[in-house]
Amino acid sequence: MQPSSFSSFSAKNFCRRIHYHRNQIQPIERPCDVFINHRGSDTKRTISGLLYDHLLRLGLNPFLDSKNMKPGDRLFDKINTAIRHCEVGVAVFSPHYCESYFCLHELALLMESRKKVVPIFYDVKPSQLQVRDDGTCSNKDLQRFKWALEEAKYTVGITFDSLHGDWSEFLTTTTDAVIKNLIEEDH
């Protein structure tokens, strides 16, 4: 095997073990392993969608709203439940991320639930991310959002430049980080 920070052999074995264990339980709706928090208009058809598909192929159960929700689902009920039951969160920060109440709500809930969060800075620097008061949020929500964003900005993450970055390397690096965090949460 080629040396790396985390071997793909270990990742595959871990994913097989999770898949086997979860299939033994047979729940009606299996809780997600990884919640992908993202700005849909910025990342759904690129980085978030690719990450979802990659994690799914490894036998994990990721949550991406456009893939896991169907017409008639109550938005906050489904998303809040997925966040509370996930093992790890991935926050995909993009240029317009902070303009979305839903993105900030999900991030705040991930942080308040003390989930491990892997930040991805997609075409944006952490210093560029700021919660702005546009008059649509309560003061309480603004404080929650600002706190959660600061927590995420000061968490070691992954940066990716969509114009110059290596997509394959990004998927491998991100998947390795997610699986390492899942293993830590499993112990």
mmCIF file of C-alpha atoms in Angstrom:
data_model
loop_
_atom_site.group_PDB
_atom_site.id
_atom_site.type_symbol
_atom_site.label_atom_id
_atom_site.label_comp_id
_atom_site.label_asym_id
_atom_site.label_seq_id
_atom_site.Cartn_x
_atom_site.Cartn_y
_atom_site.Cartn_z
ATOM 1 C CA MET A 1 0.000 0.000 0.000
ATOM 2 C CA GLN A 2 1.116 3.525 -0.726
ATOM 3 C CA PRO A 3 1.749 5.502 2.485
ATOM 4 C CA SER A 4 -0.645 8.340 3.170
ATOM 5 C CA SER A 5 -2.067 10.143 6.131
ATOM 6 C CA PHE A 6 -4.970 7.740 6.023
ATOM 7 C CA SER A 7 -4.967 4.623 3.865
ATOM 8 C CA SER A 8 -7.846 3.909 1.522
ATOM 9 C CA PHE A 9 -7.712 0.308 2.800
ATOM 10 C CA SER A 10 -8.637 1.528 6.301
ATOM 11 C CA ALA A 11 -11.361 3.784 4.900
ATOM 12 C CA LYS A 12 -12.929 0.945 2.917
ATOM 13 C CA ASN A 13 -12.830 -1.413 5.904
ATOM 14 C CA PHE A 14 -14.406 1.195 8.153
ATOM 15 C CA CYS A 15 -17.162 1.889 5.604
ATOM 16 C CA ARG A 16 -17.846 -1.844 5.206
ATOM 17 C CA ARG A 17 -18.088 -2.208 8.997
ATOM 18 C CA ILE A 18 -20.573 0.692 9.251
ATOM 19 C CA HIS A 19 -22.575 -0.658 6.320
ATOM 20 C CA TYR A 20 -22.693 -4.169 7.857
ATOM 21 C CA HIS A 21 -23.630 -2.869 11.307
ATOM 22 C CA ARG A 22 -26.366 -0.593 9.984
ATOM 23 C CA ASN A 23 -27.846 -3.376 7.817
ATOM 24 C CA GLN A 24 -28.176 -5.581 10.902
ATOM 25 C CA ILE A 25 -30.383 -3.003 12.642
ATOM 26 C CA GLN A 26 -32.894 -2.505 9.786
ATOM 27 C CA PRO A 27 -34.407 0.808 10.901
ATOM 28 C CA ILE A 28 -37.243 2.305 8.864
ATOM 29 C CA GLU A 29 -35.120 5.338 8.069
ATOM 30 C CA ARG A 30 -31.471 5.043 8.928
ATOM 31 C CA PRO A 31 -29.912 8.162 10.502
ATOM 32 C CA CYS A 32 -27.323 9.875 8.349
ATOM 33 C CA ASP A 33 -23.637 9.507 9.045
ATOM 34 C CA VAL A 34 -22.638 12.823 7.482
ATOM 35 C CA PHE A 35 -24.723 15.986 7.187
ATOM 36 C CA ILE A 36 -23.623 18.213 4.292
ATOM 37 C CA ASN A 37 -24.366 21.857 5.097
ATOM 38 C CA HIS A 38 -24.081 23.991 1.962
ATOM 39 C CA ARG A 39 -25.500 26.845 -0.102
ATOM 40 C CA GLY A 40 -27.411 24.979 -2.791
ATOM 41 C CA SER A 41 -27.178 27.623 -5.496
ATOM 42 C CA ASP A 42 -23.370 27.753 -5.061
ATOM 43 C CA THR A 43 -22.472 24.080 -4.585
ATOM 44 C CA LYS A 44 -25.310 21.577 -5.073
ATOM 45 C CA ARG A 45 -24.285 20.615 -8.627
ATOM 46 C CA THR A 46 -20.570 20.719 -7.931
ATOM 47 C CA ILE A 47 -18.691 20.182 -4.702
ATOM 48 C CA SER A 48 -21.606 19.179 -2.430
ATOM 49 C CA GLY A 49 -23.223 16.860 -4.961
ATOM 50 C CA LEU A 50 -19.912 15.169 -5.785
ATOM 51 C CA LEU A 51 -19.079 14.713 -2.105
ATOM 52 C CA TYR A 52 -22.534 13.240 -1.425
ATOM 53 C CA ASP A 53 -22.177 10.730 -4.286
ATOM 54 C CA HIS A 54 -18.626 9.808 -3.247
ATOM 55 C CA LEU A 55 -19.613 9.154 0.384
ATOM 56 C CA LEU A 56 -22.657 7.156 -0.736
ATOM 57 C CA ARG A 57 -20.485 4.935 -2.965
ATOM 58 C CA LEU A 58 -18.292 4.198 0.056
ATOM 59 C CA GLY A 59 -21.331 2.796 1.877
ATOM 60 C CA LEU A 60 -21.905 5.781 4.131
ATOM 61 C CA ASN A 61 -25.263 7.496 4.546
ATOM 62 C CA PRO A 62 -24.758 11.198 3.809
ATOM 63 C CA PHE A 63 -27.555 13.781 3.988
ATOM 64 C CA LEU A 64 -27.965 16.365 1.237
ATOM 65 C CA ASP A 65 -31.333 18.095 1.183
ATOM 66 C CA SER A 66 -31.899 17.717 -2.561
ATOM 67 C CA LYS A 67 -31.148 13.975 -2.380
ATOM 68 C CA ASN A 68 -32.809 13.042 0.916
ATOM 69 C CA MET A 69 -35.940 15.170 0.975
ATOM 70 C CA LYS A 70 -39.096 14.722 -1.026
ATOM 71 C CA PRO A 71 -42.144 16.880 -1.670
ATOM 72 C CA GLY A 72 -44.249 17.068 1.469
ATOM 73 C CA ASP A 73 -41.345 16.786 3.923
ATOM 74 C CA ARG A 74 -41.368 19.482 6.575
ATOM 75 C CA LEU A 75 -38.141 21.375 5.995
ATOM 76 C CA PHE A 76 -37.004 22.088 9.551
ATOM 77 C CA ASP A 77 -38.282 18.765 10.933
ATOM 78 C CA LYS A 78 -36.310 16.701 8.421
ATOM 79 C CA ILE A 79 -33.144 18.803 8.486
ATOM 80 C CA ASN A 80 -33.041 19.300 12.262
ATOM 81 C CA THR A 81 -33.560 15.564 12.824
ATOM 82 C CA ALA A 82 -30.786 14.717 10.362
ATOM 83 C CA ILE A 83 -28.394 17.104 12.115
ATOM 84 C CA ARG A 84 -29.222 15.820 15.594
ATOM 85 C CA HIS A 85 -28.648 12.200 14.541
ATOM 86 C CA CYS A 86 -25.612 12.612 12.284
ATOM 87 C CA GLU A 87 -22.141 11.691 13.435
ATOM 88 C CA VAL A 88 -20.201 14.352 11.512
ATOM 89 C CA GLY A 89 -21.062 17.570 9.703
ATOM 90 C CA VAL A 90 -19.412 19.004 6.619
ATOM 91 C CA ALA A 91 -19.885 22.756 6.214
ATOM 92 C CA VAL A 92 -19.230 23.853 2.635
ATOM 93 C CA PHE A 93 -18.580 27.595 2.852
ATOM 94 C CA SER A 94 -18.985 29.406 -0.458
ATOM 95 C CA PRO A 95 -19.122 33.070 -1.519
ATOM 96 C CA HIS A 96 -22.880 33.446 -0.860
ATOM 97 C CA TYR A 97 -23.154 31.023 2.079
ATOM 98 C CA CYS A 98 -23.733 33.694 4.731
ATOM 99 C CA GLU A 99 -26.668 35.169 2.783
ATOM 100 C CA SER A 100 -28.739 32.071 3.583
ATOM 101 C CA TYR A 101 -30.738 31.854 6.794
ATOM 102 C CA PHE A 102 -31.006 28.083 6.287
ATOM 103 C CA CYS A 103 -27.233 27.591 5.959
ATOM 104 C CA LEU A 104 -26.573 29.580 9.111
ATOM 105 C CA HIS A 105 -29.388 27.821 11.005
ATOM 106 C CA GLU A 106 -27.943 24.405 10.078
ATOM 107 C CA LEU A 107 -24.421 25.476 11.040
ATOM 108 C CA ALA A 108 -25.628 26.828 14.388
ATOM 109 C CA LEU A 109 -27.486 23.583 15.112
ATOM 110 C CA LEU A 110 -24.412 21.498 14.206
ATOM 111 C CA MET A 111 -22.256 23.584 16.563
ATOM 112 C CA GLU A 112 -24.832 23.689 19.357
ATOM 113 C CA SER A 113 -25.187 19.901 19.085
ATOM 114 C CA ARG A 114 -21.401 19.678 19.501
ATOM 115 C CA LYS A 115 -20.959 17.702 16.299
ATOM 116 C CA LYS A 116 -17.555 17.307 14.724
ATOM 117 C CA VAL A 117 -17.591 19.661 11.735
ATOM 118 C CA VAL A 118 -15.211 19.564 8.791
ATOM 119 C CA PRO A 119 -15.180 23.052 7.208
ATOM 120 C CA ILE A 120 -14.586 23.348 3.482
ATOM 121 C CA PHE A 121 -13.710 26.803 2.220
ATOM 122 C CA TYR A 122 -14.844 26.653 -1.415
ATOM 123 C CA ASP A 123 -13.727 29.699 -3.393
ATOM 124 C CA VAL A 124 -13.790 31.765 -0.190
ATOM 125 C CA LYS A 125 -11.367 32.624 2.599
ATOM 126 C CA PRO A 126 -12.506 32.269 6.226
ATOM 127 C CA SER A 127 -11.920 35.998 6.770
ATOM 128 C CA GLN A 128 -14.481 36.779 4.040
ATOM 129 C CA LEU A 129 -17.288 34.991 5.888
ATOM 130 C CA GLN A 130 -19.465 37.344 7.931
ATOM 131 C CA VAL A 131 -23.024 37.320 9.190
ATOM 132 C CA ARG A 132 -24.745 40.531 8.160
ATOM 133 C CA ASP A 133 -27.846 41.946 9.768
ATOM 134 C CA ASP A 134 -30.296 42.472 6.913
ATOM 135 C CA GLY A 135 -33.233 42.940 9.281
ATOM 136 C CA THR A 136 -34.789 39.513 8.680
ATOM 137 C CA CYS A 137 -33.342 37.687 11.702
ATOM 138 C CA SER A 138 -33.965 38.105 15.387
ATOM 139 C CA ASN A 139 -31.095 39.303 17.569
ATOM 140 C CA LYS A 140 -31.005 35.858 19.174
ATOM 141 C CA ASP A 141 -30.562 34.167 15.775
ATOM 142 C CA LEU A 142 -27.909 36.686 14.723
ATOM 143 C CA GLN A 143 -25.898 35.945 17.865
ATOM 144 C CA ARG A 144 -26.255 32.164 17.324
ATOM 145 C CA PHE A 145 -25.171 32.490 13.705
ATOM 146 C CA LYS A 146 -22.180 34.714 14.488
ATOM 147 C CA TRP A 147 -21.013 32.378 17.249
ATOM 148 C CA ALA A 148 -21.368 29.272 15.047
ATOM 149 C CA LEU A 149 -19.566 30.913 12.136
ATOM 150 C CA GLU A 150 -16.664 31.983 14.365
ATOM 151 C CA GLU A 151 -16.417 28.439 15.764
ATOM 152 C CA ALA A 152 -16.283 27.002 12.242
ATOM 153 C CA LYS A 153 -13.785 29.588 10.982
ATOM 154 C CA TYR A 154 -11.398 28.581 13.768
ATOM 155 C CA THR A 155 -11.667 24.871 13.048
ATOM 156 C CA VAL A 156 -9.042 23.288 10.818
ATOM 157 C CA GLY A 157 -10.626 22.864 7.431
ATOM 158 C CA ILE A 158 -9.984 22.221 3.771
ATOM 159 C CA THR A 159 -9.615 24.963 1.181
ATOM 160 C CA PHE A 160 -10.556 24.449 -2.443
ATOM 161 C CA ASP A 161 -10.258 26.709 -5.477
ATOM 162 C CA SER A 162 -12.715 25.496 -8.122
ATOM 163 C CA LEU A 163 -10.732 26.999 -11.006
ATOM 164 C CA HIS A 164 -7.323 25.585 -10.124
ATOM 165 C CA GLY A 165 -8.004 22.794 -7.642
ATOM 166 C CA ASP A 166 -7.706 19.055 -8.273
ATOM 167 C CA TRP A 167 -11.240 17.669 -7.833
ATOM 168 C CA SER A 168 -10.079 14.088 -7.358
ATOM 169 C CA GLU A 169 -7.572 15.099 -4.690
ATOM 170 C CA PHE A 170 -10.259 17.198 -3.000
ATOM 171 C CA LEU A 171 -12.661 14.224 -2.813
ATOM 172 C CA THR A 172 -9.945 11.947 -1.425
ATOM 173 C CA THR A 173 -8.739 14.474 1.158
ATOM 174 C CA THR A 174 -12.258 15.376 2.280
ATOM 175 C CA THR A 175 -13.422 11.771 2.448
ATOM 176 C CA ASP A 176 -10.351 10.836 4.501
ATOM 177 C CA ALA A 177 -11.082 13.717 6.911
ATOM 178 C CA VAL A 178 -14.750 12.707 7.238
ATOM 179 C CA ILE A 179 -13.896 9.041 7.844
ATOM 180 C CA LYS A 180 -11.226 9.911 10.434
ATOM 181 C CA ASN A 181 -13.832 11.954 12.309
ATOM 182 C CA LEU A 182 -16.393 9.147 12.032
ATOM 183 C CA ILE A 183 -13.859 6.715 13.487
ATOM 184 C CA GLU A 184 -13.161 9.097 16.378
ATOM 185 C CA GLU A 185 -16.892 9.469 17.039
ATOM 186 C CA ASP A 186 -17.336 5.666 16.866
ATOM 187 C CA HIS A 187 -14.915 5.138 19.777
#
